[in-house]
PDB file of C-alpha atoms and ligand atoms in Angstrom:
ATOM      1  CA  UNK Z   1     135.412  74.505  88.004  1.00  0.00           C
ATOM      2  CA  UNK Z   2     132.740  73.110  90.209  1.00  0.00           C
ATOM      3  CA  UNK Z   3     129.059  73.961  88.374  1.00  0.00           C
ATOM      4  CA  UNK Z   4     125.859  73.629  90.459  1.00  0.00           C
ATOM      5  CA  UNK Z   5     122.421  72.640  88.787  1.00  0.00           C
ATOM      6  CA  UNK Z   6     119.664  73.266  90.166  1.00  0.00           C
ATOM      7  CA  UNK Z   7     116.135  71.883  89.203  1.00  0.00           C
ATOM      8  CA  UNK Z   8     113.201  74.406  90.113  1.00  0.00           C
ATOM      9  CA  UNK Z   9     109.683  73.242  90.186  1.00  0.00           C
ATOM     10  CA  UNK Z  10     106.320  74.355  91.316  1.00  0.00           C
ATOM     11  CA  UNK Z  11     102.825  74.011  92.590  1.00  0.00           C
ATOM     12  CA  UNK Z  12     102.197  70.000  91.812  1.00  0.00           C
ATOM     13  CA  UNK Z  13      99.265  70.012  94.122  1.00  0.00           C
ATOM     14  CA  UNK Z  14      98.885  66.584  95.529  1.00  0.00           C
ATOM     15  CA  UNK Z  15      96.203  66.053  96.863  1.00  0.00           C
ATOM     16  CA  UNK Z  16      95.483  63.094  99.474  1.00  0.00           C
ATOM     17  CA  UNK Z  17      92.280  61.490  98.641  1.00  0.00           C
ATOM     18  CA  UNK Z  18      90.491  62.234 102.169  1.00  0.00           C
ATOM     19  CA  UNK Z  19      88.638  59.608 102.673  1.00  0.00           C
ATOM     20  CA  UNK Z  20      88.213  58.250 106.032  1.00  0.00           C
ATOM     21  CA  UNK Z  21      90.412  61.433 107.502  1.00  0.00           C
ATOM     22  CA  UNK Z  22      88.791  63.001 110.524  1.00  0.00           C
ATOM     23  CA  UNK Z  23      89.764  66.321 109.057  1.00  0.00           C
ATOM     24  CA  UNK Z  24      87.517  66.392 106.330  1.00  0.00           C
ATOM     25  CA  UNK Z  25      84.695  66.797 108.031  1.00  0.00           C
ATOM     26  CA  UNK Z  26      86.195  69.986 109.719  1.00  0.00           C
ATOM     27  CA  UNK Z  27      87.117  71.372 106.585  1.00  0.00           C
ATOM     28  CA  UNK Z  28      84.674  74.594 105.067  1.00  0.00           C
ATOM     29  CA  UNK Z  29      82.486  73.529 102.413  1.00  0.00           C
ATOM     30  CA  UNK Z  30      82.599  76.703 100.154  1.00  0.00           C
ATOM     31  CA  UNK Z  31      86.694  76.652 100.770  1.00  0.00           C
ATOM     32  CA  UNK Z  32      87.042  73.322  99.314  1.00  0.00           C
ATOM     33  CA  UNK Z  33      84.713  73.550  96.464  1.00  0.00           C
ATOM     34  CA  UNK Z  34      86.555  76.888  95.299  1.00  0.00           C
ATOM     35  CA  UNK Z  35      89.878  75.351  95.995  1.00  0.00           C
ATOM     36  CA  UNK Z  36      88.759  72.019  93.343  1.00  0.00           C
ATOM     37  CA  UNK Z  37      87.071  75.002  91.079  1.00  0.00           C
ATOM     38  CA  UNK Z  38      90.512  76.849  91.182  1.00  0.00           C
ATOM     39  CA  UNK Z  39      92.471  73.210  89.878  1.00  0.00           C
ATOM     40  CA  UNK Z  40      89.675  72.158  88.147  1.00  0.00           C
ATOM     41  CA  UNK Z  41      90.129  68.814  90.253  1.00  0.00           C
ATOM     42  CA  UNK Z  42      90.113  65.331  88.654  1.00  0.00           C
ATOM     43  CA  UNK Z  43      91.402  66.213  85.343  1.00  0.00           C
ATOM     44  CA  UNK Z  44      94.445  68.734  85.960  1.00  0.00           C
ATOM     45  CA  UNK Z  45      96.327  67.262  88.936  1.00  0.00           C
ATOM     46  CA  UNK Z  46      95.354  63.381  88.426  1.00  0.00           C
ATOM     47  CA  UNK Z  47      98.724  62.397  87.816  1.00  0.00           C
ATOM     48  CA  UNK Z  48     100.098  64.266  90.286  1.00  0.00           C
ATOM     49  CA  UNK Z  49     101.823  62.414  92.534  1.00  0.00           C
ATOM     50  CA  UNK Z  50     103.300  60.336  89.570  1.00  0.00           C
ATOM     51  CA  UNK Z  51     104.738  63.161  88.180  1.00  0.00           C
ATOM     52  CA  UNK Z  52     106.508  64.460  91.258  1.00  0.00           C
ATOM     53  CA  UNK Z  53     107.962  60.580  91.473  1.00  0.00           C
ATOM     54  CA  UNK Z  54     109.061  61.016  88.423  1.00  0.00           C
ATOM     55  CA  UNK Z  55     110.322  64.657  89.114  1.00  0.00           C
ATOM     56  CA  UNK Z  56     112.993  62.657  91.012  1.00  0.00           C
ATOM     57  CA  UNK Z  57     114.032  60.592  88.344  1.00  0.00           C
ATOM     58  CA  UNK Z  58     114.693  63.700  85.826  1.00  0.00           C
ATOM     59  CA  UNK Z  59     116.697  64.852  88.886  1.00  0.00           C
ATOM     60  CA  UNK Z  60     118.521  61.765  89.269  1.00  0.00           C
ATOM     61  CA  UNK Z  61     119.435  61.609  85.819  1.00  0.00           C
ATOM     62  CA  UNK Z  62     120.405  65.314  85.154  1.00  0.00           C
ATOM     63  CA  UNK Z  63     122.514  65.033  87.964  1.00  0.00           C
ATOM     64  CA  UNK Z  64     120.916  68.195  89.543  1.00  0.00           C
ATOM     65  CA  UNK Z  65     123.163  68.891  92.876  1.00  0.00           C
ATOM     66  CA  UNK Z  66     119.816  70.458  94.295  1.00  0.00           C
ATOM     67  CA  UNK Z  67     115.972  70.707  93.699  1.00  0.00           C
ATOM     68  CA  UNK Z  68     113.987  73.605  94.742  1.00  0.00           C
ATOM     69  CA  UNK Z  69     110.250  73.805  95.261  1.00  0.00           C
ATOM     70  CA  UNK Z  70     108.842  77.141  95.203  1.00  0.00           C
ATOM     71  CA  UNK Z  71     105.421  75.783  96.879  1.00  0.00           C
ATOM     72  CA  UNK Z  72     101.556  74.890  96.679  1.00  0.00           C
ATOM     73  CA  UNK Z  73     102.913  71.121  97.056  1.00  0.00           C
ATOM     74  CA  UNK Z  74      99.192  70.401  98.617  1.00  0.00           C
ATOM     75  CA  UNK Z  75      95.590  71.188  97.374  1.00  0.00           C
ATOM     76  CA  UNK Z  76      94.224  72.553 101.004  1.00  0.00           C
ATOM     77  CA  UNK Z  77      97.003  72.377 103.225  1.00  0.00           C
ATOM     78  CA  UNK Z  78      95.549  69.641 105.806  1.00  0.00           C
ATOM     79  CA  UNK Z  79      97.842  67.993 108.065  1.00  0.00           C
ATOM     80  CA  UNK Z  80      97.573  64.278 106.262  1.00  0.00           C
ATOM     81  CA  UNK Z  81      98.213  65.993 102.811  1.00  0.00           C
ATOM     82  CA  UNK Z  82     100.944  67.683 103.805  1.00  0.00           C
ATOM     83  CA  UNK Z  83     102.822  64.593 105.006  1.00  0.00           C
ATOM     84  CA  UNK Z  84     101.325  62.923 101.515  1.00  0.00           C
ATOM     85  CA  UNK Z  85     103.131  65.654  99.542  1.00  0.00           C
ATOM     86  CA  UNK Z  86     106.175  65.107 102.148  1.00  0.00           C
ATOM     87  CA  UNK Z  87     106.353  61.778 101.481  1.00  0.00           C
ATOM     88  CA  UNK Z  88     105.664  62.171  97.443  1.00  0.00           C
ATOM     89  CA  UNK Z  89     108.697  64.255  97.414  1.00  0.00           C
ATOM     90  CA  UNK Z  90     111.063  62.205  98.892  1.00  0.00           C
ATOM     91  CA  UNK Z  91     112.591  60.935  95.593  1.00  0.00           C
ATOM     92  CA  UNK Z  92     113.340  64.795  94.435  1.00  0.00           C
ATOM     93  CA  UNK Z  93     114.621  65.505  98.418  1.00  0.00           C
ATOM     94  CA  UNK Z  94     116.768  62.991  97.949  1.00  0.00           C
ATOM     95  CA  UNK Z  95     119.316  64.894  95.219  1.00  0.00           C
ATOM     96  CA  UNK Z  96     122.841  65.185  96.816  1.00  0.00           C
ATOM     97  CA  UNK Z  97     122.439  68.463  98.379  1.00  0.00           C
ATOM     98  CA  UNK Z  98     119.118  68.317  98.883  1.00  0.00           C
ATOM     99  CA  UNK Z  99     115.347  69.733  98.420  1.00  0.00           C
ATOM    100  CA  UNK Z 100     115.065  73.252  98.933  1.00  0.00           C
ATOM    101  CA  UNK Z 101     111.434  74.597  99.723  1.00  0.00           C
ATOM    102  CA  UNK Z 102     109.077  77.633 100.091  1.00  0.00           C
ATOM    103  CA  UNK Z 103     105.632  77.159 100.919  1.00  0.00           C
ATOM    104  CA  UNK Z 104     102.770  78.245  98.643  1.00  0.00           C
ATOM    105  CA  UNK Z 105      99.090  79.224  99.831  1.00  0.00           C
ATOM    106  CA  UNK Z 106      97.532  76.324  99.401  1.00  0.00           C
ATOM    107  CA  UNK Z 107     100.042  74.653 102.049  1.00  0.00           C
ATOM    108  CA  UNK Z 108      98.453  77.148 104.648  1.00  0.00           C
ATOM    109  CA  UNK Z 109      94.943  77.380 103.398  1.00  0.00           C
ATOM    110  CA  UNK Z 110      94.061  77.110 106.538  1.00  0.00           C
ATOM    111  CA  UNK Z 111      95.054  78.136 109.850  1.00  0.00           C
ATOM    112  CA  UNK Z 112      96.361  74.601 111.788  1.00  0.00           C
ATOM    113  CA  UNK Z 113      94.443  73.622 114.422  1.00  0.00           C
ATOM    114  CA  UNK Z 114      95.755  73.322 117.959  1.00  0.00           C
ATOM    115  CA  UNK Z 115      97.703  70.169 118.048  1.00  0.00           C
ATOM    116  CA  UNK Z 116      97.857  69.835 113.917  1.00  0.00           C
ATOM    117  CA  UNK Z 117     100.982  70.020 112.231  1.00  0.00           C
ATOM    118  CA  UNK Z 118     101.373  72.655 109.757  1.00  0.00           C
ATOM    119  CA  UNK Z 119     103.602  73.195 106.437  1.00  0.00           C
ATOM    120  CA  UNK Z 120     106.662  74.328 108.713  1.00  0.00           C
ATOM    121  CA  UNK Z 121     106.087  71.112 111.108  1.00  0.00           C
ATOM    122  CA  UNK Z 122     105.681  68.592 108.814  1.00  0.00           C
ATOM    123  CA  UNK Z 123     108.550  70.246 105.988  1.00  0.00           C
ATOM    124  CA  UNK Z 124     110.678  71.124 108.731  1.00  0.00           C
ATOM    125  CA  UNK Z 125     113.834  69.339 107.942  1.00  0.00           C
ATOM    126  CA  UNK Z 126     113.734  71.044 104.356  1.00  0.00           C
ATOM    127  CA  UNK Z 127     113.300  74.320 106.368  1.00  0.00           C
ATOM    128  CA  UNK Z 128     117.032  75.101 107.598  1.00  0.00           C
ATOM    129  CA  UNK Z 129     119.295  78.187 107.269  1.00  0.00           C
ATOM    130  CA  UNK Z 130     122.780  78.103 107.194  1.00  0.00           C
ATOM    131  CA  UNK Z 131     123.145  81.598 108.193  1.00  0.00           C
ATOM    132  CA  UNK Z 132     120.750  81.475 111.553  1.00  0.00           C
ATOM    133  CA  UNK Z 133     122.240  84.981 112.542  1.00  0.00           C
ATOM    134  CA  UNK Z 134     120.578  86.802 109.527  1.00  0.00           C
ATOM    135  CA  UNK Z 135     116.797  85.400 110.272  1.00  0.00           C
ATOM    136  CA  UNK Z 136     114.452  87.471 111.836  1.00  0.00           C
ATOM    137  CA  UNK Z 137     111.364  85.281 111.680  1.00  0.00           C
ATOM    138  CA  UNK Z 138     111.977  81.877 112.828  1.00  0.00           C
ATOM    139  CA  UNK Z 139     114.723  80.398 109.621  1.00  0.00           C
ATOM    140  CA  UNK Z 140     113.344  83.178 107.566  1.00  0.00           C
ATOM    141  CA  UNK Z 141     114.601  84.636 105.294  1.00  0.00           C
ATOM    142  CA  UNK Z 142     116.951  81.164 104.973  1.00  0.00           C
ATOM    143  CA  UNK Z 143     120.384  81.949 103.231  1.00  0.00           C
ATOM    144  CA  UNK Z 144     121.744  77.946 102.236  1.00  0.00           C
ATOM    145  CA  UNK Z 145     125.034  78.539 100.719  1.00  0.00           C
ATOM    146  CA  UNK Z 146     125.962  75.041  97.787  1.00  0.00           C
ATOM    147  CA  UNK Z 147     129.603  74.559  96.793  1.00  0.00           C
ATOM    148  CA  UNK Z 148     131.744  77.853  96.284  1.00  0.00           C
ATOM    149  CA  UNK Z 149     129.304  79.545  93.955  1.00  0.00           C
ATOM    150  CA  UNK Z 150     125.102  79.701  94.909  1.00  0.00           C
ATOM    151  CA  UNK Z 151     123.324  80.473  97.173  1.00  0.00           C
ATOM    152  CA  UNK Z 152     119.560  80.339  97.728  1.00  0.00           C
ATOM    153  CA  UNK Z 153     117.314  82.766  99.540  1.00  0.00           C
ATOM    154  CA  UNK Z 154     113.882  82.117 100.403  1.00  0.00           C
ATOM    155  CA  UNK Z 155     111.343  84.812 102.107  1.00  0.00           C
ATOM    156  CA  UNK Z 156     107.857  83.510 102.397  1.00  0.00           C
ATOM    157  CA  UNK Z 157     105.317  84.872 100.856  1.00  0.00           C
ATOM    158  CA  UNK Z 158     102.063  82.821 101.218  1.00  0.00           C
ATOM    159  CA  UNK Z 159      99.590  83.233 104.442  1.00  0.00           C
ATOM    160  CA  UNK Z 160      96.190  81.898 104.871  1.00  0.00           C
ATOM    161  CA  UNK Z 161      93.321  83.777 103.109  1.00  0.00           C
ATOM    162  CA  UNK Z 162      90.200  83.280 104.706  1.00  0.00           C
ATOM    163  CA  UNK Z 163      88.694  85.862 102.638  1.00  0.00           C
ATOM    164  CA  UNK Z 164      86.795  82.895 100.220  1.00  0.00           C
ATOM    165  CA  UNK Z 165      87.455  85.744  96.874  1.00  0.00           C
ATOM    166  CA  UNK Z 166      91.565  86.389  98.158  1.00  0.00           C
ATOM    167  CA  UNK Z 167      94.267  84.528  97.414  1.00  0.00           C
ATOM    168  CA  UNK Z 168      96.750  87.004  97.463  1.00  0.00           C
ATOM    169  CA  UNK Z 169     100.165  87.221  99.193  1.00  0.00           C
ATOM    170  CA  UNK Z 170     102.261  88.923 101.471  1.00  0.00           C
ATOM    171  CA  UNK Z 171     106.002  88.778 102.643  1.00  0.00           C
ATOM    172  CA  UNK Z 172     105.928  89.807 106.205  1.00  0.00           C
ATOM    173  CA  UNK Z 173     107.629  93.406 106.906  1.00  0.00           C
ATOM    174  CA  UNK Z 174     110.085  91.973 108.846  1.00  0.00           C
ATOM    175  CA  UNK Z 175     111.308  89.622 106.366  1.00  0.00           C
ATOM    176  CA  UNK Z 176     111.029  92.324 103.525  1.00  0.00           C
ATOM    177  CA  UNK Z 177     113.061  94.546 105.901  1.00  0.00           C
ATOM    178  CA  UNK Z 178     115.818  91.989 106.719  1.00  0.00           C
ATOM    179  CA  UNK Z 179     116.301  91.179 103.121  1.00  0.00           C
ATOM    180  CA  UNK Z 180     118.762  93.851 101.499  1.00  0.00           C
ATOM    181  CA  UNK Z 181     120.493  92.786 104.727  1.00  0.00           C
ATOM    182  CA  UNK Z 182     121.194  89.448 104.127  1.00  0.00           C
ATOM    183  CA  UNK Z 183     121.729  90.177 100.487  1.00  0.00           C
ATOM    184  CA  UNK Z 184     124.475  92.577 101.343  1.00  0.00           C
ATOM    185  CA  UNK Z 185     126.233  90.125 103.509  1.00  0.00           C
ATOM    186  CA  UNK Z 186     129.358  89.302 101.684  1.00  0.00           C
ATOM    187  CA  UNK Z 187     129.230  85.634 102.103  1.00  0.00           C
ATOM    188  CA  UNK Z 188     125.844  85.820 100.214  1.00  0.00           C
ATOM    189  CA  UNK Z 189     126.745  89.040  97.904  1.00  0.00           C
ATOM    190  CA  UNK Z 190     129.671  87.322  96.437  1.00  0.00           C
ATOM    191  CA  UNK Z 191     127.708  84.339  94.625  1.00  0.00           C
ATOM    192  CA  UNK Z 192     124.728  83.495  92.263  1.00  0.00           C
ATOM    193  CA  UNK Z 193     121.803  84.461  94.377  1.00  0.00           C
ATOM    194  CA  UNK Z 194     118.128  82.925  93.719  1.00  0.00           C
ATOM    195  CA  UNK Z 195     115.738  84.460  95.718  1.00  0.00           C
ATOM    196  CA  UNK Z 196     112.729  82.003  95.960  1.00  0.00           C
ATOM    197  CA  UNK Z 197     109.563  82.876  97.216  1.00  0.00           C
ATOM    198  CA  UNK Z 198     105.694  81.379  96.213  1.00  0.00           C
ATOM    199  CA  UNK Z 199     104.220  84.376  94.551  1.00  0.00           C
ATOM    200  CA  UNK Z 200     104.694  86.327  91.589  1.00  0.00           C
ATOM    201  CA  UNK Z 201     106.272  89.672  91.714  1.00  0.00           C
ATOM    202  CA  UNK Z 202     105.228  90.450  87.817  1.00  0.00           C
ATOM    203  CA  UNK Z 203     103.419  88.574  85.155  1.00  0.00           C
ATOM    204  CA  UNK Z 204     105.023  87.107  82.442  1.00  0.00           C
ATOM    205  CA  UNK Z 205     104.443  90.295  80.579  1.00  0.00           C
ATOM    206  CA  UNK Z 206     105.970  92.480  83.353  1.00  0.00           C
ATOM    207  CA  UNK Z 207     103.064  93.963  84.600  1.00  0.00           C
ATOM    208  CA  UNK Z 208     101.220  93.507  88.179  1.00  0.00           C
ATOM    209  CA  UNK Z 209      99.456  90.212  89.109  1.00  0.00           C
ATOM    210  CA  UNK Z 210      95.738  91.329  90.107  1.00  0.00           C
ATOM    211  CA  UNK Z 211      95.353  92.844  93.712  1.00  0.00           C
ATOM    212  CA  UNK Z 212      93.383  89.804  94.384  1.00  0.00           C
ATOM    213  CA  UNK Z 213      95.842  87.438  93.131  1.00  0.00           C
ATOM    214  CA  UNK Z 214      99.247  88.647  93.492  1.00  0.00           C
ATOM    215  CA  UNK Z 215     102.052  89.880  95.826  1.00  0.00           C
ATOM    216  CA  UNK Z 216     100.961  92.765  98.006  1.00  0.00           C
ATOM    217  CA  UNK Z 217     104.650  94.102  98.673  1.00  0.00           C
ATOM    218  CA  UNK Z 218     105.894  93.195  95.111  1.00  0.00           C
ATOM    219  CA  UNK Z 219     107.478  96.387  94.695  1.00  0.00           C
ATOM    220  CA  UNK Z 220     109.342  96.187  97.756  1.00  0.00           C
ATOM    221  CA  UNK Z 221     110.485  92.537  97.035  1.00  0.00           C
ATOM    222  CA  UNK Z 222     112.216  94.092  93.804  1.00  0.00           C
ATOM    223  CA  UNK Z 223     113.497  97.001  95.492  1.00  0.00           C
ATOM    224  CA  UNK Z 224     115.000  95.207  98.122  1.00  0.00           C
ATOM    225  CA  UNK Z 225     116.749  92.512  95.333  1.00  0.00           C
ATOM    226  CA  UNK Z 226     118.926  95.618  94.484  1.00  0.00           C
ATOM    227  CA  UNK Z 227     122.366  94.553  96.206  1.00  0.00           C
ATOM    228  CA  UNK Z 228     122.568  91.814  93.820  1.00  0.00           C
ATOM    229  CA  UNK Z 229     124.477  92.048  91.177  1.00  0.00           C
ATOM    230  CA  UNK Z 230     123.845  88.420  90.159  1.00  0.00           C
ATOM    231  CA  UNK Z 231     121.406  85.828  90.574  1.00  0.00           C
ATOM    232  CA  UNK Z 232     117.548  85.331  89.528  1.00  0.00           C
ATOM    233  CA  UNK Z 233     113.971  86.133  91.515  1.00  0.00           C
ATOM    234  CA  UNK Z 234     112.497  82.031  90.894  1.00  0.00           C
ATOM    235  CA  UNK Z 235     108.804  81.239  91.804  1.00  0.00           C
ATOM    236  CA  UNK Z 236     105.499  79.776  91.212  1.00  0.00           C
ATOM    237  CA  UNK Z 237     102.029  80.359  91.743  1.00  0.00           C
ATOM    238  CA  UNK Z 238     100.879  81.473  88.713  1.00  0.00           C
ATOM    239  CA  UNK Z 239     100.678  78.089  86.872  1.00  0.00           C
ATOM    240  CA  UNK Z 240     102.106  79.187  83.588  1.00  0.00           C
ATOM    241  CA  UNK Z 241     105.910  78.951  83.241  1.00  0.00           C
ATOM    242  CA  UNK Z 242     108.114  82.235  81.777  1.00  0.00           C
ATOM    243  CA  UNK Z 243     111.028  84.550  82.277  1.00  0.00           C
ATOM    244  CA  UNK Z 244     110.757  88.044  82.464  1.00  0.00           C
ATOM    245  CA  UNK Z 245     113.072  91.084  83.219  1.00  0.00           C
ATOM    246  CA  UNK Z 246     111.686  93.871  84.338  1.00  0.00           C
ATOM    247  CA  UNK Z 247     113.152  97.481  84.621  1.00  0.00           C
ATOM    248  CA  UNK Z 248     113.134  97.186  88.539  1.00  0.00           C
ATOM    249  CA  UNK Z 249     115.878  94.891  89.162  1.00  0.00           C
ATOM    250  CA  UNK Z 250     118.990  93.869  87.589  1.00  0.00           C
ATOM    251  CA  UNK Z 251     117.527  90.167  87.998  1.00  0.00           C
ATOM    252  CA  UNK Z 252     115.377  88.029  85.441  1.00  0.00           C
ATOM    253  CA  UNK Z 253     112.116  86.390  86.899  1.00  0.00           C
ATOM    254  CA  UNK Z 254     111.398  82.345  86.281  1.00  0.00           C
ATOM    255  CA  UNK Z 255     108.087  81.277  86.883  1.00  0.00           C
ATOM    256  CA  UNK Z 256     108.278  77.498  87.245  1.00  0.00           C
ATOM    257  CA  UNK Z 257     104.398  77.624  86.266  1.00  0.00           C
ATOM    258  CA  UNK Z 258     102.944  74.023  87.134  1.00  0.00           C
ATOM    259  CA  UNK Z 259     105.338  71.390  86.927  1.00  0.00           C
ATOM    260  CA  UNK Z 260     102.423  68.790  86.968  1.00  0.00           C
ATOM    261  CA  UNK Z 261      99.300  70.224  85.890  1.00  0.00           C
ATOM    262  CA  UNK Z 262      98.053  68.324  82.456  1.00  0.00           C
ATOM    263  CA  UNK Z 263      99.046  70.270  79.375  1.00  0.00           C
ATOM    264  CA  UNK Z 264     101.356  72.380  81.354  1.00  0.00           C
ATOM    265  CA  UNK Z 265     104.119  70.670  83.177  1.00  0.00           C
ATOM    266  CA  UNK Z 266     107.028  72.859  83.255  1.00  0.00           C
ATOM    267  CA  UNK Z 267     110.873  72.931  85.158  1.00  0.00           C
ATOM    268  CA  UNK Z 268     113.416  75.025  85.044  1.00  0.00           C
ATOM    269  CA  UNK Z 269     117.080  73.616  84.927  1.00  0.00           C
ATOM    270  CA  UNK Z 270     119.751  76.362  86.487  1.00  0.00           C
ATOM    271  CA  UNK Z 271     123.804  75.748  85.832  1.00  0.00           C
ATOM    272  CA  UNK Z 272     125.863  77.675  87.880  1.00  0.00           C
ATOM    273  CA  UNK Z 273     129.320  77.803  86.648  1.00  0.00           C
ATOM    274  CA  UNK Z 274     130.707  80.849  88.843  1.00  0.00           C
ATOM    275  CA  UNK Z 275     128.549  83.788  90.440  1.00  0.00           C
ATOM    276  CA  UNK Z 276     128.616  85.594  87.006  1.00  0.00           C
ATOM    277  CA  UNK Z 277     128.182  83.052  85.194  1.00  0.00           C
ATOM    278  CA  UNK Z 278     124.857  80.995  84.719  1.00  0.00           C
ATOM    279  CA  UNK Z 279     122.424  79.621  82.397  1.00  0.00           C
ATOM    280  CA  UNK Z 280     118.844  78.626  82.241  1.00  0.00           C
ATOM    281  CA  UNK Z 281     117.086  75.809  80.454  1.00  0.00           C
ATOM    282  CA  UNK Z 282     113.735  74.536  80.404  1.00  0.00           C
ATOM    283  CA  UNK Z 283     112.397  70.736  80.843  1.00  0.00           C
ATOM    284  CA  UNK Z 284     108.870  69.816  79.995  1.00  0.00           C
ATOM    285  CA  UNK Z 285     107.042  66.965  80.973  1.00  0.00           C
ATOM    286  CA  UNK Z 286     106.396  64.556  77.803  1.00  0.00           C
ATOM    287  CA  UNK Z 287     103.462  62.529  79.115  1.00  0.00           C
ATOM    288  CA  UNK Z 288     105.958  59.784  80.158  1.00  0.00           C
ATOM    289  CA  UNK Z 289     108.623  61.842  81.810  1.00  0.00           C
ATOM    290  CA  UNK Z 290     110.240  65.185  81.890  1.00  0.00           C
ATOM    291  CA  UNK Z 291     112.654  65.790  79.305  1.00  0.00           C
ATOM    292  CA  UNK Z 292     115.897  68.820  79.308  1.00  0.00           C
ATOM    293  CA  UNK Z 293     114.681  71.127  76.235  1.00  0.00           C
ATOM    294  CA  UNK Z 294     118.423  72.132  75.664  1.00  0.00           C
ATOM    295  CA  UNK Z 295     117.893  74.698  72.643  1.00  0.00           C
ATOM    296  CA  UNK Z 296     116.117  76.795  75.431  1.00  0.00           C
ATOM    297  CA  UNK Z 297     118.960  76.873  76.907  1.00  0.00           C
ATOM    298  CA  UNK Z 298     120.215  80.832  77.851  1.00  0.00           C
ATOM    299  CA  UNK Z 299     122.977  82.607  79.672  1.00  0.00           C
ATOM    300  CA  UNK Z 300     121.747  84.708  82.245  1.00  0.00           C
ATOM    301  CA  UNK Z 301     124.660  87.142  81.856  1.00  0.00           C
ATOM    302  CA  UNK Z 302     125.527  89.046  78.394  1.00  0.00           C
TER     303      UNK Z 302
HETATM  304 FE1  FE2 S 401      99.287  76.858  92.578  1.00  0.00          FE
HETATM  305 FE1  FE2 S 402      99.659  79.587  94.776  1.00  0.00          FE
END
């Protein structure tokens, strides 16, 4: 029996400290102060970068096979942060199979420049597909396929929300259309599926995140999870960390919450034993490292 673990974490928002960077001064005023007022700056995400570093030594040491980050890896997206964050998560990119990623919308808070490197430039060699025939928008949706048993799709949800009040999402139509597709394609079908993506389709509570805040085509994301018999719907965004089922779809929801931010610090540890069977466990950060909370520990399958 060959079991896969996975470690899922989310939104650690790095942030490079800007000084001296050109970009800076490019940068809207309004956009940055509500993007420090939205982390609350400073306090929250000062240990950041640590954390991720350390994110790769819980890796290490659980033996995860993969890691998968379900996005916001940067405060505002800019082309030095970005390769900050790419370099910070070198230690978890460097489990055996792998980092695994999905950008958030603070990776495109902006629209790049001509000439600057965006989230899909500078994480491009965590951006593959092993199944090129089934992507209809440059990798996406990705299909990676890990040992005999998993296999993780991502669809991307996040785009750039110049509207200062909007941070909602949106998974384009034509990744939203392609996706019962590649969900139905037998070499996907047949395993444990997690579908990543940033955003949240429901609230820990199983109700809509707000219009302002949430997933535009939720509903259709659900909907068009239906082929699966097996697998789990794992993201971020909202920076609390839960599991939900929802009357919708057959899977359960993991939010990863934020795996750095103080106070919080949540990950989610996957096993995957064969397609039907799986389990879920939770690690928290301690203050010192993050820790496996085994009596979390559930099977995903009655
Ligand atoms: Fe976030
Ligand atoms: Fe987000």
């Amino acid at each position: 029996m060959t079991r896969m673990r996975v470690l899922h974490f989310s939104d650690v928002h790095v942030e490079d400290g800007f000084e001296g960077v050109r970009w800076w001064r490019f940068l809207n005023k309004r956009l940055i102060g509500l993007a420090n007022q939205r982390l609350r700056r400073g306090a929250s995400f000062a240990r950041a970068a640590e954390k991720v570093r350390a994110l790769g030594d819980f890796a290490e040491a659980l033996g995860a096979d993969v890691t998968l980050g379900t996005g916001d890896f940067t405060v505002l997206g800019t082309p030095p942060e970005l390769r900050y964050a790419r370099d910070v998560v070198s230690g978890v990119a460097a489990a055996p199979l792998g980092l695994v990623v999905v950008p958030g919308n603070h990776d495109l808070y902006i629209e790049p420049s001509a000439g600057e490197a965006s989230f899909a430039e500078v994480f491009d060699d965590l951006l593959r597909t092993d199944l090129p025939e089934l992507a209809v928008d440059g990798p996406w949706p990705f299909v990676r396929l890990f040992g005999a048993h998993l296999a993780i799709v991502g669809v991307n949800s996040a785009r750039p929300n110049p509207q200062i009040a909007r941070s909602s999402g949106r998974i384009p139509d034509a990744q939203l259309e392609a996706l019962p597709r590649v969900l139905s394609d037998p070499r996907v079908r047949t395993r444990f599926v997690l579908v990543a993506t940033h955003y949240a389709p429901r609230l820990w509570d199983g109700s809509p995140d707000r219009r302002l805040h949430g997933l535009e085509n939720a509903d259709g994301l659900l909907a068009a999870c239906a082929p699966l018999e097996h697998g789990a719907i794992v993201h971020g965004h909202v920076h609390r960390p839960y599991r939900v089922r929802v009357p919708n779809t057959r899977l359960p929801l993991f939010c990863a919450g934020s795996s750095t931010q103080e106070g919080r610090g949540a990950v989610w540890v996957y096993d995957i034993d064969a397609p039907d069977r799986a389990t879920a466990t939770r690690g928290q950060w301690t203050g010192e490292r993050y820790e496996l909370q085994p009596e979390t520990r559930e099977a995903l399958f009655a």
